[in-house]
């Protein structure tokens, strides 16, 4: 017979490795990662449910019909909209019935609201933090507000205050709604040709980057604990991609309907430097829900060469030239990138200087 103390210490010894294995489940999350307040969750869910219930989901539009499909431009910002004057020029050349603008601005920041098209376009917002699920919530708030606001909103483009247009509005609009050749990854088919003759680019796809291979993917997956994402998100379903994407209305509703994945992605991470949930939630959800409905690439150019601390390269005024704009447009997947980031705020003047002769000439 074994003595009780012996059994006890033996059991303790056995459980030690187990403790190490499960340790992340018991450690308190990194204090830089705050959970989302319950009251915010409740009001968000009410908003998202209203948007999902709203009847008004056109997936195809004829450009000849009276109601034209619109692009909803969703600006997610935690500072002034540095490039508002450039965006105003972008919008000024077009009929107002082809677009809507919505701005989610961190309420802790005093934003100087630019006059013109951005006026009155600020939606009910909450605080956002870098590398935290608050950025997912803010994006969903923008999507829900835009879905509810106008049934003609057909594409939803997420942008930040550091994003600039690389083309005219006309080019952007035609690329998305009418061009049968814009997306180079989709082989043309007969039925497409027929729809194109009718002025319809269908079926619309979401332009969202979805990558299954990336360094650090496992670390990012395990950032909330090794088994925390299970069973909703097995590692082989976990994806990464830019949070600057362009969704169809159908996919905006898929995102607003979701509760299962959000339940996991809203959890705080143990390490802030391996987190970035906004780069995983949308690509993972849409690649699980409708992989064929997504292009798997983004239309927002970004330069990750020489990345520091998770920030992409930021262009400075001295680098701006017509050549750079042409270079930034070049894409391996579509006829052109439509937007680009990041630019320092003092790039506004040189960008305005390039706008008429280069950016909006296409
Ligand atoms: C924003 O502006 C108001 C009024 O000018 C001021 O009271 C407040 O402290 C400012 N907040 C921040 C975060 O700067
Ligand atoms: C918490 O996050 C900070 C910043 O990313 C990091 O330096 C630190 O190591 C983290 N702490 C723990 C316990 O993971
Ligand atoms: C990307 O950034 C690097 C600096 O990190 C720069 O040398 C390079 O020219 C940039 N590429 C483009 C296409 O602008
Ligand atoms: C296009 O593909 C080539 C070859 O893989 C690569 O060198 C280049 O960086 C890519 N360009 C862009 C804009 O991604």
Short mmCIF file of C-alpha atoms and ligand atoms in Angstrom, two decimals:
data_model
loop_
_atom_site.label_atom_id
_atom_site.label_comp_id
_atom_site.label_asym_id
_atom_site.label_seq_id
_atom_site.Cartn_x
_atom_site.Cartn_y
_atom_site.Cartn_z
CA UNK A 1 0.00 0.00 0.00
CA UNK A 2 1.16 3.57 -0.72
CA UNK A 3 0.98 6.13 2.02
CA UNK A 4 -1.35 9.07 1.42
CA UNK A 5 1.45 11.69 1.48
CA UNK A 6 3.29 9.73 -1.20
CA UNK A 7 0.25 9.57 -3.48
CA UNK A 8 -0.37 13.25 -2.93
CA UNK A 9 3.13 14.36 -3.82
CA UNK A 10 3.17 12.00 -6.78
CA UNK A 11 -0.08 13.52 -8.07
CA UNK A 12 1.32 16.97 -7.54
CA UNK A 13 4.44 16.08 -9.49
CA UNK A 14 2.33 14.70 -12.34
CA UNK A 15 0.18 17.79 -12.50
CA UNK A 16 3.12 20.18 -12.78
CA UNK A 17 3.66 19.83 -16.55
CA UNK A 18 -0.11 20.04 -17.01
CA UNK A 19 -0.07 23.35 -15.17
CA UNK A 20 2.53 24.71 -17.54
CA UNK A 21 0.52 23.56 -20.52
CA UNK A 22 -2.63 25.25 -19.30
CA UNK A 23 -0.90 28.23 -17.72
CA UNK A 24 -2.09 30.82 -20.25
CA UNK A 25 -5.67 29.98 -19.30
CA UNK A 26 -5.12 31.02 -15.72
CA UNK A 27 -2.81 34.01 -16.10
CA UNK A 28 -4.59 37.34 -16.10
CA UNK A 29 -4.56 38.96 -19.53
CA UNK A 30 -1.97 41.63 -20.24
CA UNK A 31 -3.26 44.83 -18.68
CA UNK A 32 -2.78 46.71 -21.95
CA UNK A 33 -5.62 44.55 -23.26
CA UNK A 34 -8.96 45.62 -21.84
CA UNK A 35 -12.12 43.57 -22.26
CA UNK A 36 -14.94 45.26 -24.17
CA UNK A 37 -17.46 46.74 -21.69
CA UNK A 38 -20.70 44.75 -21.47
CA UNK A 39 -22.84 47.86 -22.04
CA UNK A 40 -21.04 48.54 -25.34
CA UNK A 41 -21.65 44.95 -26.41
CA UNK A 42 -25.37 45.21 -25.71
CA UNK A 43 -25.85 48.42 -27.68
CA UNK A 44 -23.67 47.13 -30.54
CA UNK A 45 -25.65 43.89 -30.76
CA UNK A 46 -28.90 45.87 -30.89
CA UNK A 47 -27.53 47.96 -33.77
CA UNK A 48 -26.19 44.95 -35.68
CA UNK A 49 -29.47 43.04 -35.25
CA UNK A 50 -31.43 45.98 -36.60
CA UNK A 51 -29.14 46.11 -39.63
CA UNK A 52 -29.46 42.36 -40.24
CA UNK A 53 -33.26 42.53 -40.02
CA UNK A 54 -33.49 45.44 -42.42
CA UNK A 55 -34.94 44.30 -45.69
CA UNK A 56 -32.92 45.85 -48.46
CA UNK A 57 -30.33 43.62 -49.84
CA UNK A 58 -29.77 44.19 -53.52
CA UNK A 59 -26.99 41.99 -54.77
CA UNK A 60 -27.30 43.04 -58.37
CA UNK A 61 -28.09 46.41 -59.81
CA UNK A 62 -28.63 47.59 -63.31
CA UNK A 63 -26.74 50.75 -64.03
CA UNK A 64 -29.65 51.82 -66.24
CA UNK A 65 -32.25 51.71 -63.50
CA UNK A 66 -33.19 54.83 -61.62
CA UNK A 67 -31.57 53.91 -58.34
CA UNK A 68 -27.85 53.64 -58.86
CA UNK A 69 -25.77 51.41 -56.61
CA UNK A 70 -23.63 53.39 -54.20
CA UNK A 71 -20.25 52.95 -52.59
CA UNK A 72 -20.20 53.55 -48.84
CA UNK A 73 -16.87 55.03 -47.75
CA UNK A 74 -16.23 54.07 -44.13
CA UNK A 75 -13.52 56.11 -42.43
CA UNK A 76 -12.09 54.69 -39.21
CA UNK A 77 -10.01 57.37 -37.51
CA UNK A 78 -8.42 58.28 -34.20
CA UNK A 79 -7.08 61.64 -35.32
CA UNK A 80 -8.00 64.49 -37.63
CA UNK A 81 -8.90 63.55 -41.18
CA UNK A 82 -5.65 64.92 -42.57
CA UNK A 83 -6.53 64.24 -46.17
CA UNK A 84 -10.11 65.54 -46.09
CA UNK A 85 -9.36 68.25 -48.72
CA UNK A 86 -8.01 65.57 -51.09
CA UNK A 87 -11.03 63.33 -50.52
CA UNK A 88 -13.28 66.34 -51.08
CA UNK A 89 -11.76 66.82 -54.51
CA UNK A 90 -12.22 63.10 -55.12
CA UNK A 91 -15.94 63.35 -54.31
CA UNK A 92 -16.51 66.78 -55.82
CA UNK A 93 -16.29 65.44 -59.36
CA UNK A 94 -19.18 63.09 -58.95
CA UNK A 95 -22.92 62.99 -58.48
CA UNK A 96 -23.85 62.71 -54.79
CA UNK A 97 -26.21 59.84 -55.57
CA UNK A 98 -23.29 57.46 -56.16
CA UNK A 99 -21.73 57.41 -52.71
CA UNK A 100 -22.16 57.90 -48.97
CA UNK A 101 -19.57 58.75 -46.33
CA UNK A 102 -19.48 57.56 -42.72
CA UNK A 103 -16.84 58.42 -40.13
CA UNK A 104 -16.13 56.54 -36.89
CA UNK A 105 -13.96 58.86 -34.86
CA UNK A 106 -12.48 57.92 -31.48
CA UNK A 107 -14.47 60.07 -29.01
CA UNK A 108 -11.37 60.67 -26.86
CA UNK A 109 -9.93 62.76 -29.69
CA UNK A 110 -11.08 66.26 -30.55
CA UNK A 111 -11.43 66.07 -34.29
CA UNK A 112 -11.63 69.22 -36.32
CA UNK A 113 -14.59 68.40 -38.51
CA UNK A 114 -13.75 69.55 -41.99
CA UNK A 115 -16.45 71.53 -43.80
CA UNK A 116 -17.97 70.01 -46.91
CA UNK A 117 -18.73 66.35 -47.57
CA UNK A 118 -17.57 65.08 -44.17
CA UNK A 119 -19.88 67.40 -42.26
CA UNK A 120 -22.65 65.47 -40.44
CA UNK A 121 -21.15 62.16 -41.48
CA UNK A 122 -19.80 61.25 -38.02
CA UNK A 123 -21.55 58.21 -36.54
CA UNK A 124 -22.05 57.22 -32.88
CA UNK A 125 -18.57 56.03 -31.90
CA UNK A 126 -16.67 54.46 -29.02
CA UNK A 127 -13.05 54.36 -28.02
CA UNK A 128 -10.69 52.26 -30.07
CA UNK A 129 -7.30 50.85 -29.13
CA UNK A 130 -4.53 49.57 -31.32
CA UNK A 131 -4.24 45.78 -31.63
CA UNK A 132 -7.54 45.23 -29.85
CA UNK A 133 -11.02 43.96 -30.80
CA UNK A 134 -12.36 47.51 -30.36
CA UNK A 135 -11.23 48.05 -33.97
CA UNK A 136 -13.47 45.17 -35.08
CA UNK A 137 -16.41 46.69 -33.18
CA UNK A 138 -15.81 50.10 -34.75
CA UNK A 139 -15.73 48.57 -38.25
CA UNK A 140 -18.93 46.65 -37.60
CA UNK A 141 -20.58 49.84 -36.29
CA UNK A 142 -19.66 51.57 -39.54
CA UNK A 143 -21.01 48.66 -41.61
CA UNK A 144 -24.27 48.50 -39.63
CA UNK A 145 -24.85 52.24 -39.81
CA UNK A 146 -24.24 52.27 -43.56
CA UNK A 147 -26.48 49.22 -44.17
CA UNK A 148 -29.33 50.86 -42.23
CA UNK A 149 -28.81 54.31 -43.68
CA UNK A 150 -29.21 53.57 -47.37
CA UNK A 151 -30.39 50.42 -49.16
CA UNK A 152 -28.45 51.54 -52.22
CA UNK A 153 -25.11 51.12 -50.40
CA UNK A 154 -23.77 48.14 -52.33
CA UNK A 155 -20.03 48.19 -51.67
CA UNK A 156 -18.52 49.15 -48.31
CA UNK A 157 -14.92 50.43 -48.37
CA UNK A 158 -13.07 50.63 -45.05
CA UNK A 159 -10.42 53.36 -44.97
CA UNK A 160 -8.36 55.19 -42.36
CA UNK A 161 -7.21 58.79 -42.03
CA UNK A 162 -3.89 57.66 -43.54
CA UNK A 163 -5.48 56.36 -46.75
CA UNK A 164 -5.52 58.31 -50.01
CA UNK A 165 -7.22 57.68 -53.36
CA UNK A 166 -5.02 56.59 -56.28
CA UNK A 167 -7.68 57.26 -58.92
CA UNK A 168 -10.72 59.40 -59.68
CA UNK A 169 -14.10 58.46 -58.24
CA UNK A 170 -15.28 57.68 -61.77
CA UNK A 171 -12.51 55.12 -62.22
CA UNK A 172 -13.24 53.52 -58.84
CA UNK A 173 -16.96 53.33 -59.55
CA UNK A 174 -16.58 51.87 -63.03
CA UNK A 175 -13.99 49.35 -61.84
CA UNK A 176 -16.31 48.02 -59.18
CA UNK A 177 -19.65 48.07 -60.96
CA UNK A 178 -19.07 47.89 -64.68
CA UNK A 179 -15.64 46.61 -65.66
CA UNK A 180 -15.58 42.92 -66.61
CA UNK A 181 -11.76 42.94 -66.61
CA UNK A 182 -10.91 44.81 -63.42
CA UNK A 183 -10.48 41.69 -61.28
CA UNK A 184 -7.78 39.69 -63.00
CA UNK A 185 -8.21 36.63 -60.82
CA UNK A 186 -11.66 35.87 -62.20
CA UNK A 187 -11.83 34.17 -65.58
CA UNK A 188 -14.50 35.81 -67.75
CA UNK A 189 -17.53 33.66 -68.47
CA UNK A 190 -20.38 33.87 -71.01
CA UNK A 191 -23.01 34.87 -68.50
CA UNK A 192 -20.70 37.64 -67.28
CA UNK A 193 -20.44 38.98 -70.80
CA UNK A 194 -24.21 39.13 -71.06
CA UNK A 195 -24.56 40.91 -67.75
CA UNK A 196 -21.82 43.32 -68.75
CA UNK A 197 -23.76 44.20 -71.89
CA UNK A 198 -26.62 45.12 -69.58
CA UNK A 199 -24.26 47.31 -67.60
CA UNK A 200 -24.01 45.00 -64.59
CA UNK A 201 -20.83 43.61 -63.08
CA UNK A 202 -22.08 40.50 -61.39
CA UNK A 203 -21.84 38.66 -59.20
CA UNK A 204 -20.00 41.19 -57.09
CA UNK A 205 -17.17 39.91 -54.96
CA UNK A 206 -15.66 41.34 -51.82
CA UNK A 207 -12.13 42.67 -52.24
CA UNK A 208 -10.60 41.37 -49.05
CA UNK A 209 -7.14 39.97 -48.49
CA UNK A 210 -7.26 36.41 -47.15
CA UNK A 211 -3.94 34.69 -46.46
CA UNK A 212 -3.44 31.27 -44.92
CA UNK A 213 0.34 31.50 -44.71
CA UNK A 214 2.23 34.11 -42.76
CA UNK A 215 5.01 34.15 -40.24
CA UNK A 216 3.67 34.44 -36.70
CA UNK A 217 0.29 33.00 -37.70
CA UNK A 218 0.47 30.37 -34.95
CA UNK A 219 1.54 32.94 -32.36
CA UNK A 220 -1.34 35.16 -33.38
CA UNK A 221 -3.73 32.18 -33.22
CA UNK A 222 -2.52 31.24 -29.75
CA UNK A 223 -2.42 34.84 -28.47
CA UNK A 224 -5.50 34.23 -26.32
CA UNK A 225 -4.38 30.77 -25.18
CA UNK A 226 -3.48 27.64 -27.06
CA UNK A 227 -6.97 26.14 -27.14
CA UNK A 228 -9.08 29.24 -26.67
CA UNK A 229 -10.22 29.58 -30.29
CA UNK A 230 -11.58 26.03 -30.36
CA UNK A 231 -13.99 24.69 -31.43
CA UNK A 232 -15.23 27.66 -33.48
CA UNK A 233 -11.90 28.42 -35.18
CA UNK A 234 -9.49 25.51 -35.72
CA UNK A 235 -5.99 26.68 -36.63
CA UNK A 236 -6.33 25.51 -40.24
CA UNK A 237 -9.25 27.91 -40.67
CA UNK A 238 -7.42 30.90 -39.14
CA UNK A 239 -6.58 33.59 -41.70
CA UNK A 240 -4.83 36.94 -41.87
CA UNK A 241 -5.30 39.98 -44.09
CA UNK A 242 -5.46 43.76 -44.17
CA UNK A 243 -8.32 45.39 -42.27
CA UNK A 244 -8.76 47.81 -45.18
CA UNK A 245 -11.17 45.97 -47.44
CA UNK A 246 -14.17 46.48 -49.64
CA UNK A 247 -17.16 44.29 -48.86
CA UNK A 248 -20.34 43.59 -50.77
CA UNK A 249 -23.61 44.26 -48.99
CA UNK A 250 -24.16 40.52 -48.68
CA UNK A 251 -20.84 40.11 -46.86
CA UNK A 252 -21.45 43.16 -44.69
CA UNK A 253 -24.57 41.36 -43.47
CA UNK A 254 -22.60 38.13 -42.91
CA UNK A 255 -20.22 40.12 -40.71
CA UNK A 256 -23.07 41.76 -38.78
CA UNK A 257 -24.86 38.44 -38.27
CA UNK A 258 -21.86 36.71 -36.76
CA UNK A 259 -21.79 35.99 -33.04
CA UNK A 260 -19.91 32.70 -32.96
CA UNK A 261 -16.51 33.93 -34.08
CA UNK A 262 -16.88 37.30 -32.39
CA UNK A 263 -17.28 35.43 -29.08
CA UNK A 264 -13.67 34.31 -29.51
CA UNK A 265 -12.09 37.25 -31.30
CA UNK A 266 -13.38 39.70 -28.68
CA UNK A 267 -11.32 38.00 -25.96
CA UNK A 268 -8.27 39.96 -24.84
CA UNK A 269 -4.84 38.66 -25.82
CA UNK A 270 -2.03 37.86 -23.40
CA UNK A 271 0.47 39.63 -25.57
CA UNK A 272 -0.30 42.84 -27.37
CA UNK A 273 2.48 42.40 -29.91
CA UNK A 274 0.96 39.15 -31.25
CA UNK A 275 -2.66 40.22 -31.27
CA UNK A 276 -4.10 42.43 -34.09
CA UNK A 277 -7.56 40.77 -34.06
CA UNK A 278 -8.83 43.18 -36.76
CA UNK A 279 -6.40 41.56 -39.21
CA UNK A 280 -7.81 38.10 -38.49
CA UNK A 281 -11.50 38.35 -37.71
CA UNK A 282 -12.79 39.52 -41.11
CA UNK A 283 -10.59 37.29 -43.34
CA UNK A 284 -11.24 34.25 -41.12
CA UNK A 285 -15.00 34.80 -40.98
CA UNK A 286 -15.44 35.45 -44.71
CA UNK A 287 -13.13 32.63 -45.78
CA UNK A 288 -15.23 30.28 -43.65
CA UNK A 289 -18.57 31.69 -44.83
CA UNK A 290 -18.00 32.34 -48.53
CA UNK A 291 -14.45 31.84 -49.85
CA UNK A 292 -15.54 31.94 -53.50
CA UNK A 293 -17.31 35.25 -52.97
CA UNK A 294 -14.02 36.94 -52.04
CA UNK A 295 -11.11 37.96 -54.25
CA UNK A 296 -8.58 37.17 -51.48
CA UNK A 297 -6.70 40.39 -52.25
CA UNK A 298 -7.15 44.01 -51.21
CA UNK A 299 -7.45 47.19 -53.28
CA UNK A 300 -5.52 49.28 -50.76
CA UNK A 301 -1.80 49.38 -51.45
CA UNK A 302 0.52 49.27 -48.47
CA UNK A 303 4.29 49.04 -48.24
CA UNK A 304 5.43 46.51 -45.66
CA UNK A 305 9.11 46.77 -46.59
CA UNK A 306 11.10 47.69 -43.52
CA UNK A 307 8.09 47.40 -41.21
CA UNK A 308 8.58 48.56 -37.64
CA UNK A 309 6.46 47.66 -34.62
CA UNK A 310 3.59 46.45 -36.81
CA UNK A 311 3.40 49.75 -38.72
CA UNK A 312 3.83 49.83 -42.50
CA UNK A 313 6.11 52.25 -44.26
CA UNK A 314 4.88 55.86 -44.06
CA UNK A 315 5.51 58.07 -47.09
CA UNK A 316 6.88 61.60 -46.51
CA UNK A 317 6.38 64.69 -48.70
CA UNK A 318 9.84 64.47 -50.33
CA UNK A 319 9.02 61.04 -51.78
CA UNK A 320 5.79 62.05 -53.49
CA UNK A 321 5.85 62.18 -57.26
CA UNK A 322 3.80 61.13 -60.26
CA UNK A 323 6.12 58.13 -60.53
CA UNK A 324 5.28 57.01 -57.00
CA UNK A 325 1.52 57.21 -57.69
CA UNK A 326 1.92 55.12 -60.86
CA UNK A 327 4.08 52.65 -58.94
CA UNK A 328 1.55 52.35 -56.11
CA UNK A 329 -1.23 51.60 -58.56
CA UNK A 330 0.51 48.52 -59.96
CA UNK A 331 -1.16 45.34 -58.78
CA UNK A 332 -0.60 41.68 -59.54
CA UNK A 333 -4.30 40.91 -59.04
CA UNK A 334 -6.39 43.73 -60.47
CA UNK A 335 -6.01 46.40 -63.10
CA UNK A 336 -4.95 48.78 -60.37
CA UNK A 337 -4.94 49.44 -56.67
CA UNK A 338 -7.60 52.06 -55.87
CA UNK A 339 -6.32 53.38 -52.52
CA UNK A 340 -3.00 53.53 -50.68
CA UNK A 341 -1.61 54.08 -47.20
CA UNK A 342 0.20 55.32 -45.14
CA UNK A 343 1.12 58.92 -45.72
CA UNK A 344 2.26 61.43 -43.12
CA UNK A 345 -0.20 64.33 -42.61
CA UNK A 346 2.16 66.84 -44.24
CA UNK A 347 1.82 64.92 -47.53
CA UNK A 348 -1.48 66.75 -48.08
CA UNK A 349 0.02 69.65 -50.00
CA UNK A 350 2.07 67.59 -52.48
CA UNK A 351 -0.88 65.19 -52.90
CA UNK A 352 -3.20 68.09 -53.77
CA UNK A 353 -0.54 69.25 -56.20
CA UNK A 354 -0.60 65.83 -57.89
CA UNK A 355 -4.37 65.39 -57.75
CA UNK A 356 -5.55 66.96 -61.02
CA UNK A 357 -2.64 66.02 -63.25
CA UNK A 358 -1.94 62.54 -61.90
CA UNK A 359 -4.26 61.01 -59.31
CA UNK A 360 -7.62 61.93 -60.83
CA UNK A 361 -6.43 61.64 -64.41
CA UNK A 362 -7.19 58.11 -65.58
C1 LIG B 1 -11.71 68.62 -26.37
O1 LIG B 1 -12.17 69.96 -26.42
C2 LIG B 1 -12.94 70.35 -25.28
C3 LIG B 1 -13.49 71.73 -25.51
O2 LIG B 1 -12.57 72.52 -26.23
C4 LIG B 1 -12.05 70.24 -24.04
O3 LIG B 1 -12.79 70.59 -22.89
C5 LIG B 1 -11.55 68.82 -23.89
O4 LIG B 1 -10.64 68.72 -22.82
C6 LIG B 1 -10.83 68.37 -25.18
N1 LIG B 1 -10.51 66.95 -25.07
C7 LIG B 1 -9.36 66.44 -25.45
C8 LIG B 1 -9.18 64.97 -25.28
O5 LIG B 1 -8.46 67.11 -25.94
C1 LIG B 2 2.22 42.86 -22.29
O1 LIG B 2 2.30 43.63 -23.48
C2 LIG B 2 3.50 44.36 -23.59
C3 LIG B 2 3.42 45.24 -24.83
O2 LIG B 2 3.16 44.49 -25.98
C4 LIG B 2 4.69 43.38 -23.66
O3 LIG B 2 5.91 44.09 -23.75
C5 LIG B 2 4.69 42.52 -22.39
O4 LIG B 2 5.70 41.55 -22.49
C6 LIG B 2 3.33 41.84 -22.22
N1 LIG B 2 3.29 41.14 -20.96
C7 LIG B 2 2.99 39.85 -20.85
C8 LIG B 2 2.89 39.29 -19.48
O5 LIG B 2 2.75 39.17 -21.84
C1 LIG B 3 8.73 50.77 -49.70
O1 LIG B 3 9.42 51.24 -48.58
C2 LIG B 3 10.83 51.17 -48.71
C3 LIG B 3 11.44 51.64 -47.40
O2 LIG B 3 11.12 50.77 -46.36
C4 LIG B 3 11.29 52.02 -49.86
O3 LIG B 3 12.68 51.92 -50.02
C5 LIG B 3 10.58 51.58 -51.15
O4 LIG B 3 10.89 52.47 -52.19
C6 LIG B 3 9.09 51.58 -50.94
N1 LIG B 3 8.43 51.00 -52.12
C7 LIG B 3 7.56 51.68 -52.87
C8 LIG B 3 6.94 50.96 -54.01
O5 LIG B 3 7.23 52.82 -52.62
C1 LIG B 4 3.97 41.11 -57.90
O1 LIG B 4 4.61 39.85 -57.96
C2 LIG B 4 6.03 39.92 -58.05
C3 LIG B 4 6.55 38.53 -58.26
O2 LIG B 4 6.05 37.66 -57.29
C4 LIG B 4 6.60 40.57 -56.79
O3 LIG B 4 7.99 40.69 -56.88
C5 LIG B 4 5.98 41.97 -56.65
O4 LIG B 4 6.40 42.56 -55.45
C6 LIG B 4 4.46 41.89 -56.68
N1 LIG B 4 3.92 43.24 -56.73
C7 LIG B 4 3.00 43.66 -55.86
C8 LIG B 4 2.55 45.07 -56.05
O5 LIG B 4 2.54 42.98 -54.97
#
